[in-house]
Short mmCIF file of N, CA, C and O in Angstrom, two decimals:
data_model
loop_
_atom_site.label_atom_id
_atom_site.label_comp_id
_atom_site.label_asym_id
_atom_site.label_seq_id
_atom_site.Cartn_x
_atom_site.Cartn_y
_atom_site.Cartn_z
N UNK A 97 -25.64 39.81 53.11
CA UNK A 97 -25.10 40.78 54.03
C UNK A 97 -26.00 40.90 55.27
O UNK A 97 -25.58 41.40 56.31
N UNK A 98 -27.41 40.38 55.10
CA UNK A 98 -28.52 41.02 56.40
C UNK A 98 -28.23 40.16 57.26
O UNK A 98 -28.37 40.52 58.43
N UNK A 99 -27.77 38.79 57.02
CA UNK A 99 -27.49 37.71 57.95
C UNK A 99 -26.40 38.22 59.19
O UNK A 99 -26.50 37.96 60.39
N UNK A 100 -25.48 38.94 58.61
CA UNK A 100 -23.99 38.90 59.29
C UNK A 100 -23.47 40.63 59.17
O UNK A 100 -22.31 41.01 59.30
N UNK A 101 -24.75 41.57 58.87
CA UNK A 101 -24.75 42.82 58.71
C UNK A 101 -24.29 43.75 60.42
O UNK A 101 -23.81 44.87 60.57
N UNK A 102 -24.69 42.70 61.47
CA UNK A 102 -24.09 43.35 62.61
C UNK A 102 -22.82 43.27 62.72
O UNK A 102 -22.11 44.20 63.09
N UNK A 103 -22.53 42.38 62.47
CA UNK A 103 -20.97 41.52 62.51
C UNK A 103 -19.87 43.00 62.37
O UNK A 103 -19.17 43.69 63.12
N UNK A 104 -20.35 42.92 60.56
CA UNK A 104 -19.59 43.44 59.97
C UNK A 104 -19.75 45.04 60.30
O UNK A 104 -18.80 45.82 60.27
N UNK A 105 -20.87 45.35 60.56
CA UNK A 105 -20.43 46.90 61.30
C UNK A 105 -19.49 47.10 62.89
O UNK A 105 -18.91 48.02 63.46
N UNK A 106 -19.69 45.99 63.09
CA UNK A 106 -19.06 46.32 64.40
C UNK A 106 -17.07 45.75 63.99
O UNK A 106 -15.98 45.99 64.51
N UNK A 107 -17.40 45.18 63.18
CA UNK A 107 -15.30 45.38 63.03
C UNK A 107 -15.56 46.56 62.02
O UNK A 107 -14.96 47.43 62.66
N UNK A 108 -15.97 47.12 61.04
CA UNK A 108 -15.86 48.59 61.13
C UNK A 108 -15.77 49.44 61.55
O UNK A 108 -14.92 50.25 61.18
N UNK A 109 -16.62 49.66 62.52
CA UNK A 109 -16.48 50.10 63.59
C UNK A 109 -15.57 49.88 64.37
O UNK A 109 -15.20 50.83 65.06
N UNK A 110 -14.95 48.69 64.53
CA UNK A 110 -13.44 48.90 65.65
C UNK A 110 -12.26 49.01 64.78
O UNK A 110 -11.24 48.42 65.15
N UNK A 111 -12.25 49.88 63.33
CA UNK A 111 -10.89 50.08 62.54
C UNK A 111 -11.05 48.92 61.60
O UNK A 111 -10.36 49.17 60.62
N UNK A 112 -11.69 47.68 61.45
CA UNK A 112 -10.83 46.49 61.15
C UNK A 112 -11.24 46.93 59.66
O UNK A 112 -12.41 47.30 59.65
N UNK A 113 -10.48 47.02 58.11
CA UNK A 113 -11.34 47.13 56.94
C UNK A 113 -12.12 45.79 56.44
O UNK A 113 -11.54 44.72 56.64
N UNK A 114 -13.47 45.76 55.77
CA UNK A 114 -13.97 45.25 55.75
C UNK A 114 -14.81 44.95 54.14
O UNK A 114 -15.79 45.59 53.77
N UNK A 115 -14.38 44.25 53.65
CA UNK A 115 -15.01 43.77 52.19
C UNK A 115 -15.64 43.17 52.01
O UNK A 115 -15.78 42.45 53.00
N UNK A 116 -16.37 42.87 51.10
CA UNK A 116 -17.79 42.41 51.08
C UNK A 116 -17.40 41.74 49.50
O UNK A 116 -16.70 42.53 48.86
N UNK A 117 -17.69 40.54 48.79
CA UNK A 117 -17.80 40.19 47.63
C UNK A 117 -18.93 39.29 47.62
O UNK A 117 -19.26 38.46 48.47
N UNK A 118 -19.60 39.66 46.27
CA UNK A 118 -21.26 38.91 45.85
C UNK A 118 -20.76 38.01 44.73
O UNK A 118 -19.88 38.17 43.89
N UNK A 119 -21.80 36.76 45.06
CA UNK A 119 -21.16 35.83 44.06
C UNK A 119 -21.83 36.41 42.88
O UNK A 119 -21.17 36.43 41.84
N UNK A 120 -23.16 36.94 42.88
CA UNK A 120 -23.89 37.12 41.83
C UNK A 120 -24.34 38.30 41.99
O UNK A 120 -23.90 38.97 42.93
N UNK A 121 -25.39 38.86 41.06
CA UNK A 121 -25.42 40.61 41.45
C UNK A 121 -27.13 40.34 41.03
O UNK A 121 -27.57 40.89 40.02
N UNK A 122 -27.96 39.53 41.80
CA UNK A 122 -29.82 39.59 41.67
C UNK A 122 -30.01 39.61 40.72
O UNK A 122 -30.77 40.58 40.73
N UNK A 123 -29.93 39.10 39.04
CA UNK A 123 -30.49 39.16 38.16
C UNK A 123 -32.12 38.52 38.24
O UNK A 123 -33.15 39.12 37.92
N UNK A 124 -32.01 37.02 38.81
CA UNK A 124 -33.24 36.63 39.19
C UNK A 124 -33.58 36.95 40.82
O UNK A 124 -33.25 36.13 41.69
N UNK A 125 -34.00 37.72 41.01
CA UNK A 125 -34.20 37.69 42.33
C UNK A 125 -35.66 38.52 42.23
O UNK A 125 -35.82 39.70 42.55
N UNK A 126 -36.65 37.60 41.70
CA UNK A 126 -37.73 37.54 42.12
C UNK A 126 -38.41 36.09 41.90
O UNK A 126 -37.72 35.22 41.36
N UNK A 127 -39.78 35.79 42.31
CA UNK A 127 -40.75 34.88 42.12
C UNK A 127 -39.67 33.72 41.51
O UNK A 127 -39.06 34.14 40.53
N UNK A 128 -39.30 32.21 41.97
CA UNK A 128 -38.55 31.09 41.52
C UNK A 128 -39.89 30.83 40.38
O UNK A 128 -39.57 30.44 39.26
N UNK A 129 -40.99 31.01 40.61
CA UNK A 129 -41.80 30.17 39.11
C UNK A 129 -41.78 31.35 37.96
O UNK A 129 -42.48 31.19 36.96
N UNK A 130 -41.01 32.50 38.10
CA UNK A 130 -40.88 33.82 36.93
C UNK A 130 -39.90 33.40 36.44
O UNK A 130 -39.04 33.09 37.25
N UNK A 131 -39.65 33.24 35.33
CA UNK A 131 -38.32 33.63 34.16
C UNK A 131 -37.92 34.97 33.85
O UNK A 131 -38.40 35.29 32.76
N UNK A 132 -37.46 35.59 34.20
CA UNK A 132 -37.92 37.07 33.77
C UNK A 132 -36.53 37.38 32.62
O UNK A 132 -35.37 37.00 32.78
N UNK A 133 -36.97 38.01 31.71
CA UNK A 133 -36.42 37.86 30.38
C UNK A 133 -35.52 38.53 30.61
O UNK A 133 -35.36 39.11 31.69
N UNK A 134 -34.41 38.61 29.19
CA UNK A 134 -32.98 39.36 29.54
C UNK A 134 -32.99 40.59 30.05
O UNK A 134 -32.21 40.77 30.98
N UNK A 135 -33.72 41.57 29.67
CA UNK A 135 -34.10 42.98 29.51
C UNK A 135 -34.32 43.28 30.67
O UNK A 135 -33.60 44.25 30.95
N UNK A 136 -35.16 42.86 31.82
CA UNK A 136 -35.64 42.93 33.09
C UNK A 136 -34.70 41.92 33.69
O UNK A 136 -34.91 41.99 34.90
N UNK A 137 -33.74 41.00 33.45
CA UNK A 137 -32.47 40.32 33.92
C UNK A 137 -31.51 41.12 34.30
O UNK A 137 -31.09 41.02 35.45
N UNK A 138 -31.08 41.88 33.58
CA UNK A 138 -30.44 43.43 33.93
C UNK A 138 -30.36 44.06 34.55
O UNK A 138 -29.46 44.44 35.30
N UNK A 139 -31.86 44.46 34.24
CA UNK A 139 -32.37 45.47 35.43
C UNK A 139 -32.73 45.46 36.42
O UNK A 139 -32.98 46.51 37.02
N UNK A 140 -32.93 44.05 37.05
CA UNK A 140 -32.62 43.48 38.43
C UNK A 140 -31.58 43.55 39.22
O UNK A 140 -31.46 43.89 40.40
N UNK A 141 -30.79 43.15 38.37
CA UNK A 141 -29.03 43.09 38.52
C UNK A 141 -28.64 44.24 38.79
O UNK A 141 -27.98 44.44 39.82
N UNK A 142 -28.92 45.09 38.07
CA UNK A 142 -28.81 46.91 38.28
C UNK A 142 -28.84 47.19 39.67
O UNK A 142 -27.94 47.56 40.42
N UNK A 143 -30.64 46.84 40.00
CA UNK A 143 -31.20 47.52 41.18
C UNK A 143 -30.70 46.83 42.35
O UNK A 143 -30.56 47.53 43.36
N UNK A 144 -30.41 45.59 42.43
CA UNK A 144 -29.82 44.57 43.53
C UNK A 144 -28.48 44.76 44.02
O UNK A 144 -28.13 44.71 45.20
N UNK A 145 -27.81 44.97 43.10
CA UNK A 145 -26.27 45.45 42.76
C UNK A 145 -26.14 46.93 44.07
O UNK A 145 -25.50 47.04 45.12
N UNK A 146 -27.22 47.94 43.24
CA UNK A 146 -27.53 49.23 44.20
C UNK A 146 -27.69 49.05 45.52
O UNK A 146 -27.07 49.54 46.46
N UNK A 147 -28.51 48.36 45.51
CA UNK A 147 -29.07 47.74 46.99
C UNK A 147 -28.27 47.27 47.90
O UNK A 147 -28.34 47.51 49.11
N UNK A 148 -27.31 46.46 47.25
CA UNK A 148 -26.25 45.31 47.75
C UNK A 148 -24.73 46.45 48.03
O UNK A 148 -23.82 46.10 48.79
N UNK A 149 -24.71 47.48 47.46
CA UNK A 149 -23.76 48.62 47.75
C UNK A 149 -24.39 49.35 48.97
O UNK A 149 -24.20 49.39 50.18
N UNK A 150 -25.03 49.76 48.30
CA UNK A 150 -26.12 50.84 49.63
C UNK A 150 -25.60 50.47 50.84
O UNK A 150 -24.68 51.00 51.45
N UNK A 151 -26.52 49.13 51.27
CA UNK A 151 -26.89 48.44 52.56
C UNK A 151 -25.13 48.64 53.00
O UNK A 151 -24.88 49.19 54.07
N UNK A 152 -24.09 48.22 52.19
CA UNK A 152 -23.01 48.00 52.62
C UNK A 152 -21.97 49.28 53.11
O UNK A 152 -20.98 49.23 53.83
N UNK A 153 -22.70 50.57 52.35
CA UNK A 153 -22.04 51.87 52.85
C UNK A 153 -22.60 51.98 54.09
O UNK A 153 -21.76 51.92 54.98
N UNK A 154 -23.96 52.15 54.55
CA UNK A 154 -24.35 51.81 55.73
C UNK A 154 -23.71 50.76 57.07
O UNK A 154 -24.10 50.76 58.24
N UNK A 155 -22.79 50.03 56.54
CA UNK A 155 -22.78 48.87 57.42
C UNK A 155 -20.94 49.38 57.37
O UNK A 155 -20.10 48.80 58.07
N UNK A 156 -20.71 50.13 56.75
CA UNK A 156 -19.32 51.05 57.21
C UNK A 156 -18.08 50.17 56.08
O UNK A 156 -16.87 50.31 56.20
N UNK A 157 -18.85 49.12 54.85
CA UNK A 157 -17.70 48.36 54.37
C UNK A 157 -16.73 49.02 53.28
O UNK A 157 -17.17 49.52 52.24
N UNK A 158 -15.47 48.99 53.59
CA UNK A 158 -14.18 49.25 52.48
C UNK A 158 -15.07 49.30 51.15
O UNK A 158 -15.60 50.34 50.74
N UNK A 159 -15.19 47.92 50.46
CA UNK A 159 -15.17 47.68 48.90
C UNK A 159 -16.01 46.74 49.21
O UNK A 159 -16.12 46.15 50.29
N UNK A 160 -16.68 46.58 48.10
CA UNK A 160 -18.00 45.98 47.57
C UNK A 160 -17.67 45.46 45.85
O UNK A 160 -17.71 46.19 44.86
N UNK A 161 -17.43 44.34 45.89
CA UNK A 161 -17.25 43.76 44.55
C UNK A 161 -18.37 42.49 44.27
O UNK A 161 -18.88 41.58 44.92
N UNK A 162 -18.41 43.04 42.84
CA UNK A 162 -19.46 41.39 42.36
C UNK A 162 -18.40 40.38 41.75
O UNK A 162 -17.37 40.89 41.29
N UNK A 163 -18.53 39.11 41.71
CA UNK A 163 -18.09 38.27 40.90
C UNK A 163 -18.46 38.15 39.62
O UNK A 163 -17.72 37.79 38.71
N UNK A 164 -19.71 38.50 39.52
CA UNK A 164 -20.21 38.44 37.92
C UNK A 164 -21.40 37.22 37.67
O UNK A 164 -22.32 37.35 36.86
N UNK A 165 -21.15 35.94 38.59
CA UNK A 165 -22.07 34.70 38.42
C UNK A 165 -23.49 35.01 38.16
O UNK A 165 -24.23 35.97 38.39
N UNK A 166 -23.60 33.88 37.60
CA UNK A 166 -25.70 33.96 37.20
C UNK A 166 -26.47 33.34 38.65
O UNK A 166 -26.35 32.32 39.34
N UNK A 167 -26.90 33.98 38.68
CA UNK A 167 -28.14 33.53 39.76
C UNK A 167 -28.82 32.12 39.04
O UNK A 167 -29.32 32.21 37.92
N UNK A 168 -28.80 31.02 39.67
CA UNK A 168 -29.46 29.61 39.59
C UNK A 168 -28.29 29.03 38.51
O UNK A 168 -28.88 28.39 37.64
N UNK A 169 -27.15 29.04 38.32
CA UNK A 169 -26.49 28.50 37.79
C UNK A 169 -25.36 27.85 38.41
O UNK A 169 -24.57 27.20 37.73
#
């Protein structure tokens, strides 16, 4: 979304509705040499997910959906 986050506020901003879909929801989204186990897999996913909504109420978008995919798969 940070790439193309102006974009998309500004057709919000002119009426246009605007959706947002994640292929994946950050399960790994830290350190590529970490494995980080199921338990903290989650809870990445959790907090990224949050993050990945947040940023997007800010940026004025309709709906915010995940796909569900694994990160590195």
């Amino acid at each position: 979304v940070f790439g193309c986050g102006g974009t998309l506020r500004l057709l919000a901003d002119s009426g246009i509705a605007v959706d947002v879909l994640f292929m994946t929801r950050g399960e790994r989204g830290v350190d590529s040499a970490y494995m980080p186990s199921q338990r903290v897999q989650e809870q990445l996913a959790q907090r990224r997910s949050a993050e990945a909504a947040e940023s997007c109420a800010c940026l004025g978008v309709r709906r915010v959906e995940f796909l569900g995919g694994r990160d590195g798969e």
